[in-house]
Amino acid sequence: MARTDRWKLLTSLAFTSTLTACAGMQAPAISGLPPVQVAAGGETAPVGTGKADAADDPAIWIDPANPNRALIVATDKKAGLHVYDLTGKDIAFAQAGLVNNVDVAGNIIVASDRNDGLNAHLALFRLDADKPAIVSLGRAAAGVGEAYGLCLKKSAPGEPITAALIVKDGTVRVGTLTAEGTPTFAVRWEYKIPTQSEGCVFDGDTLYVGEEDAGIWQLVQSGTTAIARLVAPVDNQRLVADVEGLATIDHKGQRYLIASSQGDNAYAVFKLPGMDYVGRFAVAAGQYGATSETDGIEAVAGNFGPAYPDGIFLAQDGDNAPKAQNFKLVRWDRIAAALGL
C-alpha cells in the first residue's frame, strides 16, 4: 500500500478512536505486540526510481552449481527488475515497466506484470548469472484483472513451474507456467479472497495469501477451486494491517512463515504447518537504518559466507530517506536467536 493510503488509514483510525473514546468505550489498538529488535547486516543500492513508492518485492536466486552463492532479484515497480549481489551492489537491470512481485525458479525469473491494468500478465526472464544479465522471454496472458501478487512453488529442476497469481481484487489463480517458446500460463484452479490481496508463498501444495486488511489465508486445492481458511487474522497484536509480503524458511528442522505487518513496521513469525504464533521482530536503526512500511520480503536458509552464515532475511524498506527506497539484508541467525528459536 502506498504511503498516502497508509496516511488515510491512520487518519481514519484516529478519527474512529476519538469517536469511540467519546462514547466511553475502549479505543482499538493500532500497534502490535512489542517486537524484538534486530539490525540489518547490509542493504542494496536504492532503486532507480527516486522520490516515489517504487521498490516492492525481492527474491533470492541460489546458484544450482554452488549453493553458497546467491543473488537478489527485485522489482522497481515503476521501471523494471534489478539484480544485486549480497554486498548490495546493483549489477544488472532490465526495463520492464510496471512489474510488481517477483520470484525465481532455477534461472527463470517471473514477475507480475501490471502494464495492462485490465488484463493480467506474467513477465518471464532468464537470468544469466555469469554476465550478469536479465533476458526477456516474453509475457504470458493470465486472465482479466490487474496483476498484483506472484509466487512460485519450489520444484525440482526440469519440473513444470507452478505459479500463483494474485489479482488486485483478491482473485487467486494457480496454474502451470511454460517458459519455452512463447510463454503460457494454464490455470488449474481459482479462488476469490474477499478483498485486496497481494503477498503469497507456497509451503508444498499449500498456498498462503495475505488479504491486506483481514489477515493470512491458507488455500488447498479442491478440484478447480480451493478449500480456504483465514488462519491468522489482523488482530492489532500479531498482525497490523496491511498484511503484505510473506516468506518461509527452514530452521533446525522446523519450517516457519514470516509476514510483513506493515501497519506497525514489524514482522510476525508462525510455525508451520499449524500456524502457531512464535513472535515478532523489527529491523531497528543501525548502520544501515531501520525498515518501515515493508511490502515484499524473502527468506532463505543456507551458508552464504561470513556475512550470512545461516541464511538471509530480506525486506523492502519503504522509507530509506534521503535516498530512494531499497532492500535491507538481515542475518537469519540473529533473528532466530532474538526469537529464541
mmCIF file of C-alpha atoms in Angstrom:
data_model
loop_
_atom_site.group_PDB
_atom_site.id
_atom_site.type_symbol
_atom_site.label_atom_id
_atom_site.label_comp_id
_atom_site.label_asym_id
_atom_site.label_seq_id
_atom_site.Cartn_x
_atom_site.Cartn_y
_atom_site.Cartn_z
ATOM 1 C CA MET A 1 0.000 0.000 0.000
ATOM 2 C CA ALA A 2 1.349 3.482 -0.877
ATOM 3 C CA ARG A 3 2.277 5.892 1.913
ATOM 4 C CA THR A 4 -0.616 8.220 1.066
ATOM 5 C CA ASP A 5 -3.058 5.342 1.516
ATOM 6 C CA ARG A 6 -1.400 4.452 4.820
ATOM 7 C CA TRP A 7 -1.837 8.076 5.985
ATOM 8 C CA LYS A 8 -5.538 7.965 5.075
ATOM 9 C CA LEU A 9 -5.939 4.715 7.018
ATOM 10 C CA LEU A 10 -4.194 6.069 10.108
ATOM 11 C CA THR A 11 -6.224 9.285 9.943
ATOM 12 C CA SER A 12 -9.433 7.260 9.701
ATOM 13 C CA LEU A 13 -8.394 5.075 12.642
ATOM 14 C CA ALA A 14 -7.533 8.151 14.715
ATOM 15 C CA PHE A 15 -10.935 9.694 13.967
ATOM 16 C CA THR A 16 -12.674 6.433 14.838
ATOM 17 C CA SER A 17 -10.656 6.224 18.046
ATOM 18 C CA THR A 18 -11.778 9.719 19.039
ATOM 19 C CA LEU A 19 -15.423 8.880 18.445
ATOM 20 C CA THR A 20 -15.088 5.658 20.422
ATOM 21 C CA ALA A 21 -13.453 7.438 23.346
ATOM 22 C CA CYS A 22 -16.226 9.995 23.352
ATOM 23 C CA ALA A 23 -18.722 7.158 23.623
ATOM 24 C CA GLY A 24 -16.915 5.847 26.726
ATOM 25 C CA MET A 25 -15.625 2.728 25.009
ATOM 26 C CA GLN A 26 -12.070 1.387 24.768
ATOM 27 C CA ALA A 27 -10.339 2.570 21.599
ATOM 28 C CA PRO A 28 -8.936 -0.099 19.233
ATOM 29 C CA ALA A 29 -5.167 -0.530 19.271
ATOM 30 C CA ILE A 30 -3.303 0.195 16.048
ATOM 31 C CA SER A 31 0.112 -1.135 17.081
ATOM 32 C CA GLY A 32 1.027 -4.739 17.699
ATOM 33 C CA LEU A 33 2.783 -6.668 20.436
ATOM 34 C CA PRO A 34 6.305 -5.305 21.067
ATOM 35 C CA PRO A 35 8.736 -6.912 18.598
ATOM 36 C CA VAL A 36 12.297 -7.959 19.388
ATOM 37 C CA GLN A 37 14.858 -5.768 17.658
ATOM 38 C CA VAL A 38 17.486 -6.872 15.125
ATOM 39 C CA ALA A 39 19.848 -4.839 12.972
ATOM 40 C CA ALA A 40 20.372 -5.139 9.239
ATOM 41 C CA GLY A 41 23.697 -6.551 8.095
ATOM 42 C CA GLY A 42 23.541 -4.893 4.676
ATOM 43 C CA GLU A 43 21.388 -3.106 2.140
ATOM 44 C CA THR A 44 21.024 -2.823 -1.600
ATOM 45 C CA ALA A 45 21.650 0.249 -3.643
ATOM 46 C CA PRO A 46 18.491 2.383 -3.925
ATOM 47 C CA VAL A 47 16.169 1.558 -6.806
ATOM 48 C CA GLY A 48 16.475 3.773 -9.845
ATOM 49 C CA THR A 49 13.108 5.480 -9.453
ATOM 50 C CA GLY A 50 13.623 8.066 -6.725
ATOM 51 C CA LYS A 51 11.097 10.112 -4.742
ATOM 52 C CA ALA A 52 8.382 7.507 -5.348
ATOM 53 C CA ASP A 53 6.862 4.347 -3.904
ATOM 54 C CA ALA A 54 8.856 2.179 -6.299
ATOM 55 C CA ALA A 55 10.799 -0.652 -4.613
ATOM 56 C CA ASP A 56 8.397 -3.518 -3.975
ATOM 57 C CA ASP A 57 9.337 -7.194 -3.863
ATOM 58 C CA PRO A 58 12.574 -9.223 -3.674
ATOM 59 C CA ALA A 59 13.509 -12.810 -4.474
ATOM 60 C CA ILE A 60 16.747 -14.699 -3.880
ATOM 61 C CA TRP A 61 18.423 -16.780 -6.578
ATOM 62 C CA ILE A 62 20.706 -19.566 -5.364
ATOM 63 C CA ASP A 63 23.329 -20.899 -7.759
ATOM 64 C CA PRO A 64 22.427 -24.548 -8.529
ATOM 65 C CA ALA A 65 26.114 -25.292 -9.072
ATOM 66 C CA ASN A 66 27.205 -23.534 -5.860
ATOM 67 C CA PRO A 67 24.585 -23.351 -3.080
ATOM 68 C CA ASN A 68 26.764 -20.885 -1.152
ATOM 69 C CA ARG A 69 26.376 -18.286 -3.902
ATOM 70 C CA ALA A 70 23.238 -16.135 -4.116
ATOM 71 C CA LEU A 71 21.952 -13.046 -5.887
ATOM 72 C CA ILE A 72 18.996 -10.787 -5.189
ATOM 73 C CA VAL A 73 16.361 -10.107 -7.849
ATOM 74 C CA ALA A 74 13.999 -7.256 -7.004
ATOM 75 C CA THR A 75 11.397 -5.009 -8.580
ATOM 76 C CA ASP A 76 11.310 -1.304 -9.165
ATOM 77 C CA LYS A 77 7.580 -1.400 -9.815
ATOM 78 C CA LYS A 78 7.706 1.710 -11.966
ATOM 79 C CA ALA A 79 10.605 0.654 -14.172
ATOM 80 C CA GLY A 80 11.733 -2.990 -14.162
ATOM 81 C CA LEU A 81 13.970 -5.565 -12.488
ATOM 82 C CA HIS A 82 17.281 -5.210 -10.679
ATOM 83 C CA VAL A 83 19.863 -7.814 -9.753
ATOM 84 C CA TYR A 84 22.062 -7.148 -6.714
ATOM 85 C CA ASP A 85 24.919 -9.131 -5.228
ATOM 86 C CA LEU A 86 24.972 -9.778 -1.477
ATOM 87 C CA THR A 87 27.025 -6.637 -0.867
ATOM 88 C CA GLY A 88 24.041 -4.719 -2.258
ATOM 89 C CA LYS A 89 25.727 -3.654 -5.482
ATOM 90 C CA ASP A 90 23.346 -3.219 -8.442
ATOM 91 C CA ILE A 91 24.886 -5.479 -11.099
ATOM 92 C CA ALA A 92 22.120 -5.797 -13.729
ATOM 93 C CA PHE A 93 18.857 -4.125 -14.743
ATOM 94 C CA ALA A 94 16.105 -4.915 -17.232
ATOM 95 C CA GLN A 95 13.492 -2.382 -18.266
ATOM 96 C CA ALA A 96 10.064 -3.967 -17.857
ATOM 97 C CA GLY A 97 7.720 -1.144 -16.926
ATOM 98 C CA LEU A 98 5.160 -1.822 -14.210
ATOM 99 C CA VAL A 99 6.231 -5.104 -12.610
ATOM 100 C CA ASN A 100 5.065 -5.688 -9.048
ATOM 101 C CA ASN A 101 6.041 -9.007 -7.399
ATOM 102 C CA VAL A 102 8.856 -11.339 -8.417
ATOM 103 C CA ASP A 103 10.037 -14.895 -7.801
ATOM 104 C CA VAL A 104 12.603 -17.279 -9.285
ATOM 105 C CA ALA A 105 12.608 -20.929 -10.387
ATOM 106 C CA GLY A 106 16.052 -22.094 -11.387
ATOM 107 C CA ASN A 107 17.320 -19.463 -13.821
ATOM 108 C CA ILE A 108 13.795 -18.310 -14.722
ATOM 109 C CA ILE A 109 12.559 -15.026 -13.251
ATOM 110 C CA VAL A 110 8.795 -14.425 -13.156
ATOM 111 C CA ALA A 111 7.151 -11.098 -12.320
ATOM 112 C CA SER A 112 3.544 -9.966 -12.090
ATOM 113 C CA ASP A 113 3.079 -7.544 -14.977
ATOM 114 C CA ARG A 114 0.770 -4.539 -14.388
ATOM 115 C CA ASN A 115 1.421 -2.754 -17.682
ATOM 116 C CA ASP A 116 -2.146 -3.632 -18.725
ATOM 117 C CA GLY A 117 -4.440 -2.719 -15.836
ATOM 118 C CA LEU A 118 -7.385 -4.646 -17.284
ATOM 119 C CA ASN A 119 -5.697 -7.884 -18.320
ATOM 120 C CA ALA A 120 -3.163 -9.666 -16.147
ATOM 121 C CA HIS A 121 0.141 -10.964 -17.479
ATOM 122 C CA LEU A 122 3.187 -12.753 -16.122
ATOM 123 C CA ALA A 123 6.516 -11.450 -17.423
ATOM 124 C CA LEU A 124 9.260 -14.060 -17.824
ATOM 125 C CA PHE A 125 13.018 -13.540 -17.960
ATOM 126 C CA ARG A 126 16.133 -15.677 -17.947
ATOM 127 C CA LEU A 127 18.902 -14.831 -15.503
ATOM 128 C CA ASP A 128 22.408 -15.116 -16.926
ATOM 129 C CA ALA A 129 24.241 -15.009 -13.618
ATOM 130 C CA ASP A 130 27.721 -15.183 -15.151
ATOM 131 C CA LYS A 131 27.484 -11.941 -17.129
ATOM 132 C CA PRO A 132 25.231 -10.950 -15.194
ATOM 133 C CA ALA A 133 22.221 -10.076 -17.352
ATOM 134 C CA ILE A 134 18.433 -10.404 -17.431
ATOM 135 C CA VAL A 135 17.000 -11.567 -20.773
ATOM 136 C CA SER A 136 13.308 -11.088 -21.529
ATOM 137 C CA LEU A 137 11.420 -14.231 -22.634
ATOM 138 C CA GLY A 138 8.059 -12.551 -23.184
ATOM 139 C CA ARG A 139 4.723 -12.377 -21.352
ATOM 140 C CA ALA A 140 2.060 -14.965 -20.576
ATOM 141 C CA ALA A 141 -1.594 -13.896 -20.525
ATOM 142 C CA ALA A 142 -3.162 -14.641 -17.121
ATOM 143 C CA GLY A 143 -6.823 -13.607 -17.358
ATOM 144 C CA VAL A 144 -8.741 -10.444 -16.582
ATOM 145 C CA GLY A 145 -7.837 -8.043 -13.798
ATOM 146 C CA GLU A 146 -4.739 -6.195 -12.624
ATOM 147 C CA ALA A 147 -1.791 -8.499 -11.896
ATOM 148 C CA TYR A 148 -0.529 -7.877 -8.361
ATOM 149 C CA GLY A 149 0.900 -10.674 -6.207
ATOM 150 C CA LEU A 150 3.041 -13.540 -7.507
ATOM 151 C CA CYS A 151 4.830 -16.547 -6.049
ATOM 152 C CA LEU A 152 6.232 -19.815 -7.393
ATOM 153 C CA LYS A 153 6.104 -23.288 -5.886
ATOM 154 C CA LYS A 154 9.518 -24.780 -5.170
ATOM 155 C CA SER A 155 10.173 -27.616 -7.627
ATOM 156 C CA ALA A 156 12.985 -29.851 -8.757
ATOM 157 C CA PRO A 157 14.981 -28.916 -11.892
ATOM 158 C CA GLY A 158 13.115 -29.888 -15.037
ATOM 159 C CA GLU A 159 9.701 -29.987 -13.393
ATOM 160 C CA PRO A 160 6.932 -27.660 -14.647
ATOM 161 C CA ILE A 161 6.734 -24.280 -12.929
ATOM 162 C CA THR A 162 3.663 -23.824 -10.723
ATOM 163 C CA ALA A 163 2.769 -20.148 -10.286
ATOM 164 C CA ALA A 164 0.201 -18.359 -8.145
ATOM 165 C CA LEU A 165 -1.012 -15.034 -9.484
ATOM 166 C CA ILE A 166 -2.936 -12.764 -7.122
ATOM 167 C CA VAL A 167 -5.158 -10.282 -8.928
ATOM 168 C CA LYS A 168 -5.550 -6.998 -7.051
ATOM 169 C CA ASP A 169 -9.231 -7.691 -6.235
ATOM 170 C CA GLY A 170 -8.278 -10.888 -4.363
ATOM 171 C CA THR A 171 -8.721 -13.415 -7.164
ATOM 172 C CA VAL A 172 -6.139 -16.193 -6.839
ATOM 173 C CA ARG A 173 -5.147 -18.149 -9.959
ATOM 174 C CA VAL A 174 -2.797 -21.119 -9.683
ATOM 175 C CA GLY A 175 -1.519 -22.831 -12.787
ATOM 176 C CA THR A 176 1.329 -24.180 -14.860
ATOM 177 C CA LEU A 177 3.755 -21.732 -16.403
ATOM 178 C CA THR A 178 5.675 -22.628 -19.573
ATOM 179 C CA ALA A 179 8.851 -20.677 -20.311
ATOM 180 C CA GLU A 180 9.896 -22.314 -23.605
ATOM 181 C CA GLY A 181 8.920 -20.531 -26.805
ATOM 182 C CA THR A 182 6.010 -18.152 -26.257
ATOM 183 C CA PRO A 183 5.298 -18.197 -22.502
ATOM 184 C CA THR A 184 1.904 -19.588 -21.448
ATOM 185 C CA PHE A 185 0.004 -19.809 -18.162
ATOM 186 C CA ALA A 186 -2.602 -22.595 -17.862
ATOM 187 C CA VAL A 187 -4.870 -22.080 -14.849
ATOM 188 C CA ARG A 188 -5.567 -25.242 -12.806
ATOM 189 C CA TRP A 189 -7.661 -23.706 -10.025
ATOM 190 C CA GLU A 190 -9.007 -20.361 -8.898
ATOM 191 C CA TYR A 191 -10.361 -18.886 -5.669
ATOM 192 C CA LYS A 192 -11.695 -15.422 -4.741
ATOM 193 C CA ILE A 193 -10.496 -13.853 -1.480
ATOM 194 C CA PRO A 194 -12.947 -11.123 -0.367
ATOM 195 C CA THR A 195 -10.787 -8.000 -0.761
ATOM 196 C CA GLN A 196 -7.422 -6.681 -1.995
ATOM 197 C CA SER A 197 -4.632 -9.229 -1.578
ATOM 198 C CA GLU A 198 -1.001 -9.418 -2.657
ATOM 199 C CA GLY A 199 1.617 -11.349 -0.686
ATOM 200 C CA CYS A 200 1.758 -15.109 -1.191
ATOM 201 C CA VAL A 201 4.015 -18.090 -0.591
ATOM 202 C CA PHE A 202 3.801 -21.842 -1.164
ATOM 203 C CA ASP A 203 4.526 -24.443 1.507
ATOM 204 C CA GLY A 204 4.451 -27.626 -0.535
ATOM 205 C CA ASP A 205 0.993 -27.787 -2.106
ATOM 206 C CA THR A 206 -0.464 -25.329 0.418
ATOM 207 C CA LEU A 207 -0.686 -21.685 -0.604
ATOM 208 C CA TYR A 208 -0.722 -18.816 1.898
ATOM 209 C CA VAL A 209 -2.105 -15.441 0.745
ATOM 210 C CA GLY A 210 -2.191 -12.118 2.576
ATOM 211 C CA GLU A 211 -5.512 -10.258 2.420
ATOM 212 C CA GLU A 212 -4.243 -6.792 3.266
ATOM 213 C CA ASP A 213 -6.974 -5.651 5.682
ATOM 214 C CA ALA A 214 -8.014 -9.074 7.002
ATOM 215 C CA GLY A 215 -5.062 -11.450 7.505
ATOM 216 C CA ILE A 216 -3.419 -14.584 6.137
ATOM 217 C CA TRP A 217 -5.426 -17.212 4.249
ATOM 218 C CA GLN A 218 -4.489 -20.866 3.805
ATOM 219 C CA LEU A 219 -5.616 -22.334 0.468
ATOM 220 C CA VAL A 220 -5.540 -26.007 -0.523
ATOM 221 C CA GLN A 221 -6.695 -27.072 -3.992
ATOM 222 C CA SER A 222 -10.051 -28.832 -4.228
ATOM 223 C CA GLY A 223 -10.879 -29.566 -7.868
ATOM 224 C CA THR A 224 -10.964 -26.291 -9.796
ATOM 225 C CA THR A 225 -11.204 -24.172 -6.636
ATOM 226 C CA ALA A 226 -9.767 -24.324 -3.111
ATOM 227 C CA ILE A 227 -10.630 -25.005 0.497
ATOM 228 C CA ALA A 228 -9.748 -21.749 2.235
ATOM 229 C CA ARG A 229 -9.298 -20.768 5.886
ATOM 230 C CA LEU A 230 -8.338 -17.460 7.478
ATOM 231 C CA VAL A 231 -5.538 -18.780 9.699
ATOM 232 C CA ALA A 232 -4.001 -15.543 11.049
ATOM 233 C CA PRO A 233 -6.406 -12.589 11.233
ATOM 234 C CA VAL A 234 -5.420 -8.956 11.559
ATOM 235 C CA ASP A 235 -5.785 -8.541 15.333
ATOM 236 C CA ASN A 236 -3.647 -5.431 16.003
ATOM 237 C CA GLN A 237 -1.423 -7.639 18.135
ATOM 238 C CA ARG A 238 0.347 -10.146 15.898
ATOM 239 C CA LEU A 239 -0.664 -8.542 12.605
ATOM 240 C CA VAL A 240 -1.467 -4.890 11.962
ATOM 241 C CA ALA A 241 -2.924 -4.013 8.548
ATOM 242 C CA ASP A 242 -1.686 -4.034 5.921
ATOM 243 C CA VAL A 243 -0.575 -7.654 5.723
ATOM 244 C CA GLU A 244 1.984 -7.537 2.919
ATOM 245 C CA GLY A 245 4.885 -9.831 1.976
ATOM 246 C CA LEU A 246 5.017 -13.488 3.027
ATOM 247 C CA ALA A 247 8.034 -15.817 3.137
ATOM 248 C CA THR A 248 9.010 -19.217 4.539
ATOM 249 C CA ILE A 249 12.287 -20.521 5.930
ATOM 250 C CA ASP A 250 13.609 -23.767 7.448
ATOM 251 C CA HIS A 251 15.436 -23.598 10.782
ATOM 252 C CA LYS A 252 16.678 -26.603 12.765
ATOM 253 C CA GLY A 253 14.259 -28.948 11.045
ATOM 254 C CA GLN A 254 11.261 -26.663 11.533
ATOM 255 C CA ARG A 255 9.549 -24.555 8.880
ATOM 256 C CA TYR A 256 8.360 -21.022 9.647
ATOM 257 C CA LEU A 257 6.192 -18.471 7.866
ATOM 258 C CA ILE A 258 7.086 -14.769 8.133
ATOM 259 C CA ALA A 259 4.614 -11.976 7.377
ATOM 260 C CA SER A 260 5.126 -8.244 6.937
ATOM 261 C CA SER A 261 2.914 -6.463 9.486
ATOM 262 C CA GLN A 262 3.191 -3.222 7.561
ATOM 263 C CA GLY A 263 0.939 -1.174 9.844
ATOM 264 C CA ASP A 264 3.498 -1.116 12.643
ATOM 265 C CA ASN A 265 6.742 -1.821 10.772
ATOM 266 C CA ALA A 266 7.186 -5.331 12.181
ATOM 267 C CA TYR A 267 7.302 -8.965 11.045
ATOM 268 C CA ALA A 268 5.241 -11.784 12.570
ATOM 269 C CA VAL A 269 6.559 -15.352 12.653
ATOM 270 C CA PHE A 270 4.425 -18.511 12.691
ATOM 271 C CA LYS A 271 5.370 -22.186 12.954
ATOM 272 C CA LEU A 272 4.109 -24.379 10.109
ATOM 273 C CA PRO A 273 2.003 -26.303 9.347
ATOM 274 C CA GLY A 274 -0.232 -25.316 12.272
ATOM 275 C CA MET A 275 0.355 -21.538 12.018
ATOM 276 C CA ASP A 276 1.323 -21.439 15.699
ATOM 277 C CA TYR A 277 2.393 -17.911 16.637
ATOM 278 C CA VAL A 278 6.089 -17.661 17.573
ATOM 279 C CA GLY A 279 6.796 -13.943 17.954
ATOM 280 C CA ARG A 280 7.540 -10.683 16.194
ATOM 281 C CA PHE A 281 10.671 -8.808 15.211
ATOM 282 C CA ALA A 282 11.557 -5.443 13.741
ATOM 283 C CA VAL A 283 14.627 -4.233 11.864
ATOM 284 C CA ALA A 284 15.953 -1.452 14.074
ATOM 285 C CA ALA A 285 18.033 1.591 13.268
ATOM 286 C CA GLY A 286 21.699 0.699 12.952
ATOM 287 C CA GLN A 287 24.486 1.057 10.426
ATOM 288 C CA TYR A 288 22.045 0.524 7.554
ATOM 289 C CA GLY A 289 18.919 2.020 9.115
ATOM 290 C CA ALA A 290 15.572 0.561 10.108
ATOM 291 C CA THR A 291 12.891 -0.802 7.793
ATOM 292 C CA SER A 292 9.415 0.665 7.602
ATOM 293 C CA GLU A 293 6.246 0.250 5.539
ATOM 294 C CA THR A 294 7.615 -3.042 4.189
ATOM 295 C CA ASP A 295 5.939 -4.540 1.121
ATOM 296 C CA GLY A 296 7.781 -7.639 -0.121
ATOM 297 C CA ILE A 297 10.024 -9.941 1.929
ATOM 298 C CA GLU A 298 12.072 -13.089 1.289
ATOM 299 C CA ALA A 299 13.975 -15.558 3.459
ATOM 300 C CA VAL A 300 16.364 -18.401 2.625
ATOM 301 C CA ALA A 301 18.383 -20.793 4.761
ATOM 302 C CA GLY A 302 21.972 -21.664 3.919
ATOM 303 C CA ASN A 303 25.568 -20.623 4.334
ATOM 304 C CA PHE A 304 26.272 -17.583 2.175
ATOM 305 C CA GLY A 305 29.641 -16.691 3.634
ATOM 306 C CA PRO A 306 30.761 -14.873 6.803
ATOM 307 C CA ALA A 307 28.183 -12.105 6.395
ATOM 308 C CA TYR A 308 25.230 -14.539 6.250
ATOM 309 C CA PRO A 309 26.392 -17.908 7.619
ATOM 310 C CA ASP A 310 22.951 -19.308 8.449
ATOM 311 C CA GLY A 311 20.566 -17.687 5.986
ATOM 312 C CA ILE A 312 19.193 -14.326 4.896
ATOM 313 C CA PHE A 313 16.055 -12.334 5.634
ATOM 314 C CA LEU A 314 15.387 -9.662 3.024
ATOM 315 C CA ALA A 315 12.885 -6.811 3.377
ATOM 316 C CA GLN A 316 11.779 -3.887 1.243
ATOM 317 C CA ASP A 317 12.325 -0.580 3.029
ATOM 318 C CA GLY A 318 9.544 1.866 2.222
ATOM 319 C CA ASP A 319 11.348 4.870 3.726
ATOM 320 C CA ASN A 320 15.064 4.976 3.016
ATOM 321 C CA ALA A 321 15.291 8.770 3.169
ATOM 322 C CA PRO A 322 17.072 10.775 1.968
ATOM 323 C CA LYS A 323 17.738 8.155 -0.713
ATOM 324 C CA ALA A 324 15.210 6.194 -2.760
ATOM 325 C CA GLN A 325 13.645 3.014 -1.369
ATOM 326 C CA ASN A 326 15.771 -0.117 -1.199
ATOM 327 C CA PHE A 327 16.029 -3.601 0.361
ATOM 328 C CA LYS A 328 17.661 -4.481 3.687
ATOM 329 C CA LEU A 329 19.502 -7.754 4.410
ATOM 330 C CA VAL A 330 19.474 -9.344 7.881
ATOM 331 C CA ARG A 331 21.352 -12.381 9.189
ATOM 332 C CA TRP A 332 18.747 -15.057 9.836
ATOM 333 C CA ASP A 333 20.663 -16.487 12.810
ATOM 334 C CA ARG A 334 20.304 -13.160 14.616
ATOM 335 C CA ILE A 335 16.547 -13.177 14.080
ATOM 336 C CA ALA A 336 16.311 -16.784 15.248
ATOM 337 C CA ALA A 337 18.357 -16.014 18.370
ATOM 338 C CA ALA A 338 16.270 -12.936 19.201
ATOM 339 C CA LEU A 339 13.083 -15.023 18.925
ATOM 340 C CA GLY A 340 14.566 -17.958 20.858
ATOM 341 C CA LEU A 341 14.060 -20.412 18.009
#
